[in-house]
Each structure stands twice: as C-alpha cells, then as structure tokens.
Amino acid sequence: MRDTNSRLVYSTDTGRIDEPKVEAERPKGDGIVRIQRQTSGRKGKGVCLVSGIDADDATLTAIAAELKKKCGCGGSVKDGVIEIQGDKRDLIKSLLEAKGMKVKLAGG
C-alpha cells in the first residue's frame, strides 16, 4: 500500500521516472509594449526591460537580436522579457514603433 504523500521516482523496470513537464503560460498583455529602466540588483549597471510583446520565444529572441544590433550593446531574453544593456529607451522606443507596436516608457 502506497502512502498518499509518496510518489514514484524510480522503477527497476523502467529506471528513473520523470515528472511531466508543464510549460508555464505567460499572461496575455494589453497590447502595449512597456520599456522601463532598472538598476536594482545589477551593481549600478542599468538595463532596459522591454515587456508586453505577445510572441513566442523564437520571435522574442529575433527581436532582441535586432535591438541589440541596432543599439550596439548586449542583452538577453528572460521569462518573456527582453533585457537590453544601458539606457537606450528612446532608441528602443523608436525602433519598436517603426515595427508598428504601441510603446510606452514606464517607470522612472
């Protein structure tokens, strides 16, 4: 008899039993792309966070690569948010508006 709190993690027949992976679903945005500047937790180095783009990870990576190339700086994509190094909010805003997106500068 199995305890209700236990779960099978290994079987001699099949080996390790992996949990089924559930992909976290991102919340749908309101159609407005927000750009904010953040320095907290980054040793004083500022980054621009671009959020609110309703696209899959491959499209976000392509958009991030284009923004990094046009801005001449580094960056990454984490949890559906594009991070661009440096304070380049105005340039990022003009580039995204040229793509037909509605953009707002958020935060201070």
PDB file of C-alpha atoms in Angstrom, residues 61-75 84 88 91 95:
ATOM      1  CA  THR A  61      14.901  36.190 -29.473  1.00  0.00           C
ATOM      2  CA  ALA A  62      14.856  37.544 -33.035  1.00  0.00           C
ATOM      3  CA  ILE A  63      13.505  40.927 -31.870  1.00  0.00           C
ATOM      4  CA  ALA A  64      16.125  41.048 -29.094  1.00  0.00           C
ATOM      5  CA  ALA A  65      18.914  40.267 -31.577  1.00  0.00           C
ATOM      6  CA  GLU A  66      17.757  43.091 -33.845  1.00  0.00           C
ATOM      7  CA  LEU A  67      17.515  45.562 -30.937  1.00  0.00           C
ATOM      8  CA  LYS A  68      20.983  44.606 -29.668  1.00  0.00           C
ATOM      9  CA  LYS A  69      22.434  45.068 -33.145  1.00  0.00           C
ATOM     10  CA  LYS A  70      20.797  48.488 -33.689  1.00  0.00           C
ATOM     11  CA  CYS A  71      21.707  49.692 -30.175  1.00  0.00           C
ATOM     12  CA  GLY A  72      25.256  48.346 -30.331  1.00  0.00           C
ATOM     13  CA  CYS A  73      25.055  46.644 -26.935  1.00  0.00           C
ATOM     14  CA  GLY A  74      24.349  43.319 -25.264  1.00  0.00           C
ATOM     15  CA  GLY A  75      21.212  41.858 -23.816  1.00  0.00           C
ATOM     16  CA  ILE A  84      18.958  45.466 -23.246  1.00  0.00           C
ATOM     17  CA  LYS A  88      18.656  53.232 -24.620  1.00  0.00           C
ATOM     18  CA  LEU A  91      16.164  54.401 -29.357  1.00  0.00           C
ATOM     19  CA  LEU A  95      12.693  51.052 -33.308  1.00  0.00           C
TER      20      LEU A  95
END
